[in-house]
């Protein structure tokens, strides 16, 4: 996705309300490489690490203690499995497919036509994009304007997941009164893990007050010092926590733990890493990593985050020649099925980087993108362009009607998404 260099707001913006219905939102985590040449003014960006949060969306959490002790949450009345199965059984095919999408809307002024597309296609997750300096209260009003329009199944609402890119530095979508000016990844990486976890818990509280459930962060990519700022998607924007696996592992873990403490989910991104590439998949085709293997130490931050219970992992759109030279990672059964699911044991939601507008996937039709990603084992499709969702959704529904094994694969993906929603307090069955 594109990003715009963040500038401090000069004044508060008036909250923008929208009464246009939206749809069911699926949990997701997304993220992407920065899409502009360093120093240029740009439009929006995303990426990801995930941790489970269990508090009610929008509720204000108490200020975390400096020790980072996790806040206790009330256990849901129904187990995740029974609640998920009950919800899934009551869904139409169109509703199930809608849960597979996270569509982008402008954080400052949601477009009515885009919201209508999301509503009409039962989309389960929304990503706030662009840049907003409206502050927490105004953003909450915008979110509340569409959150109540989520689909209902068996009389119960399937809660929307509202996500954004709030890494810090030049990648911070939400600003203004109530939001801290978050430092970039390099600066965060110089803090002690105890301090970073405490600060991350506060940043998460701010997102929670604004009605955001999921942060498409932290960045788990390791950018070697020898590459540095020549690494366009990460290094040029100082998004990395360090140049070796050790500090990246410890600090992505601290960031995710702080967010989990405050009940906001995170997403590990961009698997299996964008630290060894030059080009940015948002603006460049045929981005290739010829270094990373399935046993590279640069995978350690992802491995550690998965072991810690990350609910989301975002997959990149680069090609990894030493893992699967025939497919970009988001379309690779080897990367998703064998490496991420098999070797690393990830059981949560696999979300794509943006495959709605990124140049890396322009050679594929929207229908092909959706089918390639889901066939490879991906669960949630992130697109900053809602207008491609109808074609994607139709292609998935058509394939489900033709192929029983593919339909079972989609049902498994929806089940993982609903499990994540249940664990985050977004799915109620009793």
Short mmCIF file of C-alpha atoms in Angstrom, two decimals:
data_model
loop_
_atom_site.label_atom_id
_atom_site.label_comp_id
_atom_site.label_asym_id
_atom_site.label_seq_id
_atom_site.Cartn_x
_atom_site.Cartn_y
_atom_site.Cartn_z
CA UNK A 1 0.00 0.00 0.00
CA UNK A 2 0.97 3.58 -0.42
CA UNK A 3 1.90 5.72 2.53
CA UNK A 4 2.14 9.40 3.13
CA UNK A 5 4.85 10.89 5.31
CA UNK A 6 3.14 11.80 8.56
CA UNK A 7 3.05 15.47 9.50
CA UNK A 8 1.84 16.80 12.83
CA UNK A 9 -1.70 18.21 12.49
CA UNK A 10 -2.12 22.00 12.83
CA UNK A 11 -5.69 21.78 14.07
CA UNK A 12 -8.38 19.36 15.01
CA UNK A 13 -10.61 18.07 12.27
CA UNK A 14 -14.33 17.73 12.66
CA UNK A 15 -15.56 14.18 13.10
CA UNK A 16 -17.07 12.78 9.95
CA UNK A 17 -20.16 10.71 10.40
CA UNK A 18 -21.48 8.09 8.06
CA UNK A 19 -24.80 6.38 8.24
CA UNK A 20 -24.17 4.13 5.28
CA UNK A 21 -24.43 0.48 6.31
CA UNK A 22 -21.29 -1.61 6.22
CA UNK A 23 -20.96 -5.35 6.65
CA UNK A 24 -19.54 -8.12 8.68
CA UNK A 25 -15.89 -7.62 9.29
CA UNK A 26 -13.48 -10.52 9.46
CA UNK A 27 -10.42 -10.40 11.68
CA UNK A 28 -7.43 -9.71 9.71
CA UNK A 29 -4.02 -8.42 9.78
CA UNK A 30 -2.45 -6.86 6.96
CA UNK A 31 0.49 -4.88 6.17
CA UNK A 32 2.50 -3.92 3.24
CA UNK A 33 5.68 -2.30 2.09
CA UNK A 34 6.00 1.44 1.92
CA UNK A 35 5.12 2.53 -1.54
CA UNK A 36 7.00 5.72 -2.13
CA UNK A 37 10.49 6.82 -2.81
CA UNK A 38 12.11 7.92 0.47
CA UNK A 39 11.41 11.55 1.18
CA UNK A 40 8.41 11.80 -1.13
CA UNK A 41 4.94 12.67 0.08
CA UNK A 42 2.69 9.62 -0.18
CA UNK A 43 -0.72 8.17 0.63
CA UNK A 44 -1.10 5.13 2.98
CA UNK A 45 0.72 2.05 4.23
CA UNK A 46 0.27 -1.20 6.09
CA UNK A 47 1.98 -4.31 7.52
CA UNK A 48 1.59 -6.79 10.46
CA UNK A 49 2.09 -8.93 13.71
CA UNK A 50 -0.80 -10.48 15.59
CA UNK A 51 -1.76 -11.14 19.17
CA UNK A 52 -5.10 -12.06 20.61
CA UNK A 53 -7.18 -9.54 22.48
CA UNK A 54 -10.24 -10.53 24.43
CA UNK A 55 -11.95 -7.35 25.51
CA UNK A 56 -15.05 -5.78 24.04
CA UNK A 57 -14.38 -3.57 20.98
CA UNK A 58 -14.08 0.07 21.84
CA UNK A 59 -13.94 -0.42 25.61
CA UNK A 60 -11.35 1.67 27.40
CA UNK A 61 -8.73 -0.42 29.14
CA UNK A 62 -7.03 0.68 32.35
CA UNK A 63 -3.56 2.13 32.04
CA UNK A 64 -1.08 -0.76 32.00
CA UNK A 65 1.33 -1.17 34.83
CA UNK A 66 5.01 -0.63 34.05
CA UNK A 67 5.64 -4.27 34.79
CA UNK A 68 3.45 -5.29 31.85
CA UNK A 69 1.13 -7.53 33.83
CA UNK A 70 -1.66 -8.69 31.55
CA UNK A 71 -5.17 -7.49 32.30
CA UNK A 72 -7.62 -10.27 33.12
CA UNK A 73 -10.66 -10.65 30.87
CA UNK A 74 -13.98 -12.36 31.45
CA UNK A 75 -14.10 -15.69 29.64
CA UNK A 76 -16.75 -15.93 26.90
CA UNK A 77 -19.83 -17.95 27.89
CA UNK A 78 -19.54 -20.20 24.86
CA UNK A 79 -16.34 -21.90 23.79
CA UNK A 80 -14.72 -20.65 20.61
CA UNK A 81 -15.34 -23.96 18.86
CA UNK A 82 -19.04 -24.22 19.65
CA UNK A 83 -19.69 -20.53 18.98
CA UNK A 84 -17.78 -20.64 15.70
CA UNK A 85 -19.55 -23.78 14.53
CA UNK A 86 -22.93 -22.34 15.46
CA UNK A 87 -22.23 -19.13 13.54
CA UNK A 88 -20.72 -20.89 10.53
CA UNK A 89 -23.67 -23.28 10.25
CA UNK A 90 -26.10 -20.36 10.08
CA UNK A 91 -24.23 -18.45 7.37
CA UNK A 92 -25.17 -18.29 3.72
CA UNK A 93 -22.43 -18.92 1.16
CA UNK A 94 -22.25 -15.19 0.44
CA UNK A 95 -21.81 -14.41 4.13
CA UNK A 96 -19.04 -16.99 4.47
CA UNK A 97 -17.19 -15.55 1.49
CA UNK A 98 -17.60 -12.03 2.85
CA UNK A 99 -15.69 -13.01 5.98
CA UNK A 100 -12.63 -13.64 3.78
CA UNK A 101 -12.18 -9.94 2.96
CA UNK A 102 -10.73 -6.85 4.59
CA UNK A 103 -11.58 -3.76 2.57
CA UNK A 104 -9.94 -0.35 2.85
CA UNK A 105 -11.80 2.88 3.61
CA UNK A 106 -10.36 6.34 4.16
CA UNK A 107 -9.82 6.99 7.87
CA UNK A 108 -10.66 10.69 7.65
CA UNK A 109 -13.61 10.56 5.25
CA UNK A 110 -15.01 7.14 4.33
CA UNK A 111 -16.31 6.99 0.79
CA UNK A 112 -20.02 6.17 0.67
CA UNK A 113 -19.71 4.08 -2.48
CA UNK A 114 -16.94 1.99 -0.96
CA UNK A 115 -18.94 1.41 2.21
CA UNK A 116 -21.85 0.26 0.05
CA UNK A 117 -19.63 -2.29 -1.71
CA UNK A 118 -18.50 -3.65 1.62
CA UNK A 119 -22.08 -3.89 2.87
CA UNK A 120 -23.44 -5.52 -0.28
CA UNK A 121 -20.67 -8.14 -0.26
CA UNK A 122 -20.95 -8.96 3.47
CA UNK A 123 -17.32 -7.96 3.99
CA UNK A 124 -16.14 -8.99 7.44
CA UNK A 125 -13.24 -6.61 8.11
CA UNK A 126 -12.39 -2.98 7.41
CA UNK A 127 -9.03 -1.27 7.25
CA UNK A 128 -8.76 2.46 7.94
CA UNK A 129 -6.35 3.87 5.34
CA UNK A 130 -4.79 7.18 4.33
CA UNK A 131 -4.03 9.74 7.04
CA UNK A 132 -6.28 11.26 9.68
CA UNK A 133 -5.53 13.93 12.29
CA UNK A 134 -9.07 13.87 13.70
CA UNK A 135 -8.09 12.22 16.99
CA UNK A 136 -9.53 9.33 18.98
CA UNK A 137 -13.03 10.69 19.68
CA UNK A 138 -13.75 11.74 16.10
CA UNK A 139 -12.37 8.47 14.72
CA UNK A 140 -14.58 6.53 17.12
CA UNK A 141 -17.64 8.35 15.78
CA UNK A 142 -16.69 7.39 12.24
CA UNK A 143 -16.16 3.75 13.20
CA UNK A 144 -19.39 3.58 15.18
CA UNK A 145 -21.17 4.90 12.09
CA UNK A 146 -20.58 1.61 10.28
CA UNK A 147 -19.84 -0.93 13.01
CA UNK A 148 -23.51 -1.39 13.85
CA UNK A 149 -24.33 -2.49 10.30
CA UNK A 150 -22.53 -5.82 10.57
CA UNK A 151 -24.34 -8.91 9.30
CA UNK A 152 -26.49 -10.95 11.65
CA UNK A 153 -26.55 -14.73 11.84
CA UNK A 154 -29.22 -16.41 13.92
CA UNK A 155 -30.17 -13.05 15.37
CA UNK A 156 -26.63 -12.37 16.60
CA UNK A 157 -24.33 -9.81 15.07
CA UNK A 158 -21.02 -11.04 13.66
CA UNK A 159 -18.79 -8.20 14.81
CA UNK A 160 -16.71 -6.20 12.41
CA UNK A 161 -12.96 -6.14 12.79
CA UNK A 162 -11.64 -2.62 12.31
CA UNK A 163 -7.92 -2.46 11.54
CA UNK A 164 -5.30 0.12 10.63
CA UNK A 165 -1.54 0.63 10.15
CA UNK A 166 -0.17 2.12 13.32
CA UNK A 167 3.51 1.17 13.36
CA UNK A 168 4.97 4.57 14.19
CA UNK A 169 7.23 7.01 12.37
CA UNK A 170 6.10 7.51 8.78
CA UNK A 171 3.61 4.68 9.07
CA UNK A 172 0.92 5.98 11.40
CA UNK A 173 -2.55 6.37 9.90
CA UNK A 174 -4.31 7.80 12.97
CA UNK A 175 -3.12 11.03 14.56
CA UNK A 176 -4.52 14.01 16.42
CA UNK A 177 -5.92 14.55 19.94
CA UNK A 178 -5.62 11.37 21.98
CA UNK A 179 -2.99 9.70 19.78
CA UNK A 180 0.71 9.69 20.64
CA UNK A 181 3.33 10.50 18.00
CA UNK A 182 4.85 7.03 17.81
CA UNK A 183 8.58 6.73 17.00
CA UNK A 184 9.72 4.67 14.02
CA UNK A 185 10.83 1.05 14.27
CA UNK A 186 14.54 1.84 14.48
CA UNK A 187 13.93 4.11 17.46
CA UNK A 188 11.60 1.60 19.11
CA UNK A 189 14.28 -1.03 18.65
CA UNK A 190 16.69 1.01 20.80
CA UNK A 191 14.34 1.00 23.78
CA UNK A 192 14.41 -1.72 26.42
CA UNK A 193 11.79 -4.39 25.82
CA UNK A 194 10.16 -3.50 29.15
CA UNK A 195 9.78 0.13 28.09
CA UNK A 196 8.55 -0.78 24.60
CA UNK A 197 5.93 -3.15 25.98
CA UNK A 198 4.64 -0.48 28.39
CA UNK A 199 4.47 2.15 25.63
CA UNK A 200 2.85 -0.29 23.20
CA UNK A 201 0.13 -1.00 25.77
CA UNK A 202 -0.65 2.74 25.89
CA UNK A 203 -0.66 3.04 22.08
CA UNK A 204 -3.07 0.11 21.99
CA UNK A 205 -5.39 1.79 24.49
CA UNK A 206 -5.51 4.80 22.19
CA UNK A 207 -6.54 2.62 19.25
CA UNK A 208 -9.14 0.90 21.41
CA UNK A 209 -10.68 4.23 22.36
CA UNK A 210 -10.89 5.02 18.64
CA UNK A 211 -12.78 1.76 17.99
CA UNK A 212 -9.88 -0.12 16.37
CA UNK A 213 -9.54 -3.86 17.06
CA UNK A 214 -6.46 -4.80 15.06
CA UNK A 215 -3.12 -3.15 14.34
CA UNK A 216 -1.39 -4.30 11.18
CA UNK A 217 1.93 -4.29 12.97
CA UNK A 218 4.62 -5.02 14.13
CA UNK A 219 7.13 -5.40 11.32
CA UNK A 220 9.07 -8.64 11.82
CA UNK A 221 11.37 -8.14 8.82
CA UNK A 222 15.14 -8.21 9.40
CA UNK A 223 16.97 -5.68 7.19
CA UNK A 224 20.74 -6.42 7.15
CA UNK A 225 22.99 -3.43 7.81
CA UNK A 226 24.73 -4.04 4.47
CA UNK A 227 21.44 -3.31 2.70
CA UNK A 228 20.07 -0.58 4.95
CA UNK A 229 18.09 2.14 3.20
CA UNK A 230 18.52 0.43 -0.19
CA UNK A 231 15.79 -1.85 1.09
CA UNK A 232 12.91 0.31 -0.17
CA UNK A 233 9.86 -1.18 1.59
CA UNK A 234 11.34 -1.32 5.11
CA UNK A 235 14.84 0.14 5.50
CA UNK A 236 14.21 3.37 3.62
CA UNK A 237 11.43 4.22 6.08
CA UNK A 238 13.27 2.94 9.20
CA UNK A 239 10.50 0.51 9.93
CA UNK A 240 12.78 -2.30 11.14
CA UNK A 241 13.57 -3.02 14.81
CA UNK A 242 17.12 -4.02 14.02
CA UNK A 243 19.59 -5.50 11.55
CA UNK A 244 19.88 -8.97 13.08
CA UNK A 245 17.26 -11.52 14.18
CA UNK A 246 17.88 -11.07 17.93
CA UNK A 247 16.61 -7.51 18.49
CA UNK A 248 13.87 -7.89 15.89
CA UNK A 249 12.59 -10.98 17.71
CA UNK A 250 12.67 -9.39 21.16
CA UNK A 251 11.11 -6.10 20.12
CA UNK A 252 8.36 -7.44 17.89
CA UNK A 253 7.50 -9.67 20.84
CA UNK A 254 7.43 -6.72 23.25
CA UNK A 255 5.27 -4.63 20.91
CA UNK A 256 2.80 -7.48 20.40
CA UNK A 257 2.68 -8.26 24.13
CA UNK A 258 1.87 -4.64 24.97
CA UNK A 259 -1.01 -4.61 22.50
CA UNK A 260 -2.31 -7.94 23.74
CA UNK A 261 -2.23 -6.59 27.29
CA UNK A 262 -4.60 -3.79 26.25
CA UNK A 263 -6.90 -6.03 24.22
CA UNK A 264 -5.93 -5.01 20.70
CA UNK A 265 -4.77 -7.60 18.18
CA UNK A 266 -1.61 -7.36 16.12
CA UNK A 267 -0.25 -8.97 12.95
CA UNK A 268 3.22 -10.31 12.21
CA UNK A 269 4.39 -9.11 8.81
CA UNK A 270 5.60 -9.64 6.09
CA UNK A 271 6.21 -13.41 6.03
CA UNK A 272 8.70 -14.80 5.15
CA UNK A 273 10.33 -11.35 5.31
CA UNK A 274 10.94 -8.29 3.15
CA UNK A 275 14.33 -7.46 4.63
CA UNK A 276 16.41 -8.92 1.78
CA UNK A 277 14.66 -7.25 -1.17
CA UNK A 278 15.26 -3.98 -2.98
CA UNK A 279 11.91 -3.22 -4.60
CA UNK A 280 8.56 -2.51 -2.98
CA UNK A 281 5.76 -4.85 -4.04
CA UNK A 282 3.24 -2.00 -3.83
CA UNK A 283 4.94 -0.14 -6.66
CA UNK A 284 7.15 -2.73 -8.36
CA UNK A 285 6.55 -6.03 -10.13
CA UNK A 286 8.83 -9.08 -9.87
CA UNK A 287 10.33 -8.29 -6.46
CA UNK A 288 12.63 -11.20 -5.66
CA UNK A 289 14.45 -12.44 -2.54
CA UNK A 290 17.30 -14.76 -3.58
CA UNK A 291 18.71 -15.16 -0.05
CA UNK A 292 16.04 -16.37 2.38
CA UNK A 293 15.59 -20.12 2.82
CA UNK A 294 13.11 -22.12 4.91
CA UNK A 295 15.72 -22.35 7.68
CA UNK A 296 17.10 -18.78 7.64
CA UNK A 297 17.59 -17.10 11.01
CA UNK A 298 15.61 -14.13 9.69
CA UNK A 299 12.50 -16.28 10.21
CA UNK A 300 13.09 -16.32 13.99
CA UNK A 301 10.91 -13.25 14.74
CA UNK A 302 7.97 -14.94 13.01
CA UNK A 303 8.66 -18.25 14.70
CA UNK A 304 8.81 -16.63 18.12
CA UNK A 305 5.63 -14.60 17.53
CA UNK A 306 3.75 -17.70 16.40
CA UNK A 307 4.87 -19.59 19.49
CA UNK A 308 3.64 -16.65 21.59
CA UNK A 309 0.17 -17.06 20.10
CA UNK A 310 -0.01 -14.49 17.31
CA UNK A 311 -3.49 -14.74 15.76
CA UNK A 312 -2.51 -13.16 12.41
CA UNK A 313 0.43 -13.43 10.05
CA UNK A 314 0.65 -11.32 6.89
CA UNK A 315 2.22 -12.89 3.81
CA UNK A 316 4.25 -10.80 1.38
CA UNK A 317 3.86 -10.56 -2.39
CA UNK A 318 7.55 -11.03 -3.18
CA UNK A 319 9.01 -14.22 -4.71
CA UNK A 320 11.48 -16.27 -2.66
CA UNK A 321 13.67 -18.17 -5.09
CA UNK A 322 15.14 -20.54 -2.49
CA UNK A 323 11.70 -21.47 -1.12
CA UNK A 324 9.36 -21.37 -4.14
CA UNK A 325 10.65 -19.72 -7.29
CA UNK A 326 7.39 -20.35 -9.18
CA UNK A 327 4.97 -18.28 -7.10
CA UNK A 328 4.86 -15.07 -5.12
CA UNK A 329 4.59 -15.92 -1.42
CA UNK A 330 0.90 -15.00 -1.21
CA UNK A 331 0.11 -17.52 -3.96
CA UNK A 332 2.51 -20.22 -2.79
CA UNK A 333 1.29 -23.49 -1.20
CA UNK A 334 4.92 -24.08 -0.23
CA UNK A 335 5.24 -20.80 1.69
CA UNK A 336 1.80 -20.90 3.31
CA UNK A 337 1.03 -24.59 3.58
CA UNK A 338 4.42 -26.19 4.12
CA UNK A 339 6.51 -23.46 5.76
CA UNK A 340 4.04 -21.31 7.70
CA UNK A 341 1.38 -23.90 8.56
CA UNK A 342 3.52 -27.03 8.59
CA UNK A 343 7.05 -26.21 9.67
CA UNK A 344 6.09 -23.31 11.96
CA UNK A 345 2.79 -24.72 13.14
CA UNK A 346 0.78 -21.53 12.63
CA UNK A 347 -2.92 -22.17 13.22
CA UNK A 348 -4.26 -18.61 13.08
CA UNK A 349 -5.40 -16.32 10.27
CA UNK A 350 -3.14 -15.90 7.25
CA UNK A 351 -3.79 -12.47 5.73
CA UNK A 352 -2.41 -11.21 2.45
CA UNK A 353 -0.56 -7.99 1.91
CA UNK A 354 -2.62 -5.69 -0.31
CA UNK A 355 -3.58 -7.60 -3.45
CA UNK A 356 -6.16 -5.12 -4.62
CA UNK A 357 -3.91 -2.34 -5.87
CA UNK A 358 -0.30 -3.56 -5.57
CA UNK A 359 1.77 -3.57 -8.75
CA UNK A 360 3.19 -6.98 -7.79
CA UNK A 361 -0.16 -8.62 -8.65
CA UNK A 362 -1.30 -6.45 -11.56
CA UNK A 363 -0.62 -9.22 -14.08
CA UNK A 364 -3.40 -11.27 -12.46
CA UNK A 365 -7.10 -10.47 -12.68
CA UNK A 366 -8.86 -9.82 -9.35
CA UNK A 367 -10.56 -13.22 -9.68
CA UNK A 368 -7.21 -14.96 -10.21
CA UNK A 369 -5.70 -13.19 -7.20
CA UNK A 370 -8.50 -14.33 -4.92
CA UNK A 371 -8.43 -17.92 -6.16
CA UNK A 372 -4.63 -18.17 -6.10
CA UNK A 373 -4.39 -16.87 -2.52
CA UNK A 374 -7.18 -19.01 -1.08
CA UNK A 375 -6.08 -22.12 -2.99
CA UNK A 376 -2.57 -21.70 -1.55
CA UNK A 377 -4.01 -21.75 1.97
CA UNK A 378 -4.56 -18.05 2.67
CA UNK A 379 -7.54 -16.98 4.76
CA UNK A 380 -8.11 -13.22 4.54
CA UNK A 381 -7.75 -11.08 1.43
CA UNK A 382 -6.62 -7.52 2.09
CA UNK A 383 -7.48 -4.97 -0.57
CA UNK A 384 -7.24 -1.21 -0.28
CA UNK A 385 -9.59 -1.03 -3.27
CA UNK A 386 -13.08 -2.28 -2.36
CA UNK A 387 -14.16 -2.10 -6.01
CA UNK A 388 -12.31 -5.35 -6.81
CA UNK A 389 -14.16 -7.30 -4.11
CA UNK A 390 -17.28 -8.22 -6.13
CA UNK A 391 -15.23 -9.98 -8.83
CA UNK A 392 -13.10 -11.71 -6.21
CA UNK A 393 -16.11 -12.85 -4.18
CA UNK A 394 -17.95 -14.14 -7.24
CA UNK A 395 -14.93 -16.17 -8.33
CA UNK A 396 -14.67 -17.80 -4.91
CA UNK A 397 -18.39 -18.60 -4.78
CA UNK A 398 -18.28 -20.11 -8.27
CA UNK A 399 -15.30 -22.32 -7.39
CA UNK A 400 -16.99 -23.41 -4.15
CA UNK A 401 -19.96 -24.64 -6.18
CA UNK A 402 -17.70 -26.64 -8.50
CA UNK A 403 -15.15 -28.12 -6.08
CA UNK A 404 -16.06 -29.74 -2.76
CA UNK A 405 -12.45 -29.79 -1.55
CA UNK A 406 -12.10 -26.07 -2.26
CA UNK A 407 -15.36 -25.38 -0.44
CA UNK A 408 -14.01 -27.27 2.59
CA UNK A 409 -10.84 -25.17 2.43
CA UNK A 410 -12.91 -21.95 2.44
CA UNK A 411 -14.99 -23.18 5.37
CA UNK A 412 -11.76 -23.89 7.28
CA UNK A 413 -10.58 -20.34 6.59
CA UNK A 414 -13.88 -18.85 7.75
CA UNK A 415 -13.69 -20.98 10.89
CA UNK A 416 -10.22 -19.59 11.70
CA UNK A 417 -11.47 -16.03 11.16
CA UNK A 418 -14.52 -16.58 13.35
CA UNK A 419 -12.34 -18.18 16.05
CA UNK A 420 -10.18 -15.06 16.06
CA UNK A 421 -13.27 -12.87 16.31
CA UNK A 422 -14.63 -14.92 19.19
CA UNK A 423 -11.34 -14.68 21.06
CA UNK A 424 -11.37 -10.90 20.54
CA UNK A 425 -14.90 -10.54 21.93
CA UNK A 426 -16.43 -9.83 18.52
CA UNK A 427 -18.53 -12.96 18.22
CA UNK A 428 -21.33 -13.63 20.69
CA UNK A 429 -23.40 -16.80 20.67
CA UNK A 430 -25.14 -16.79 24.06
#
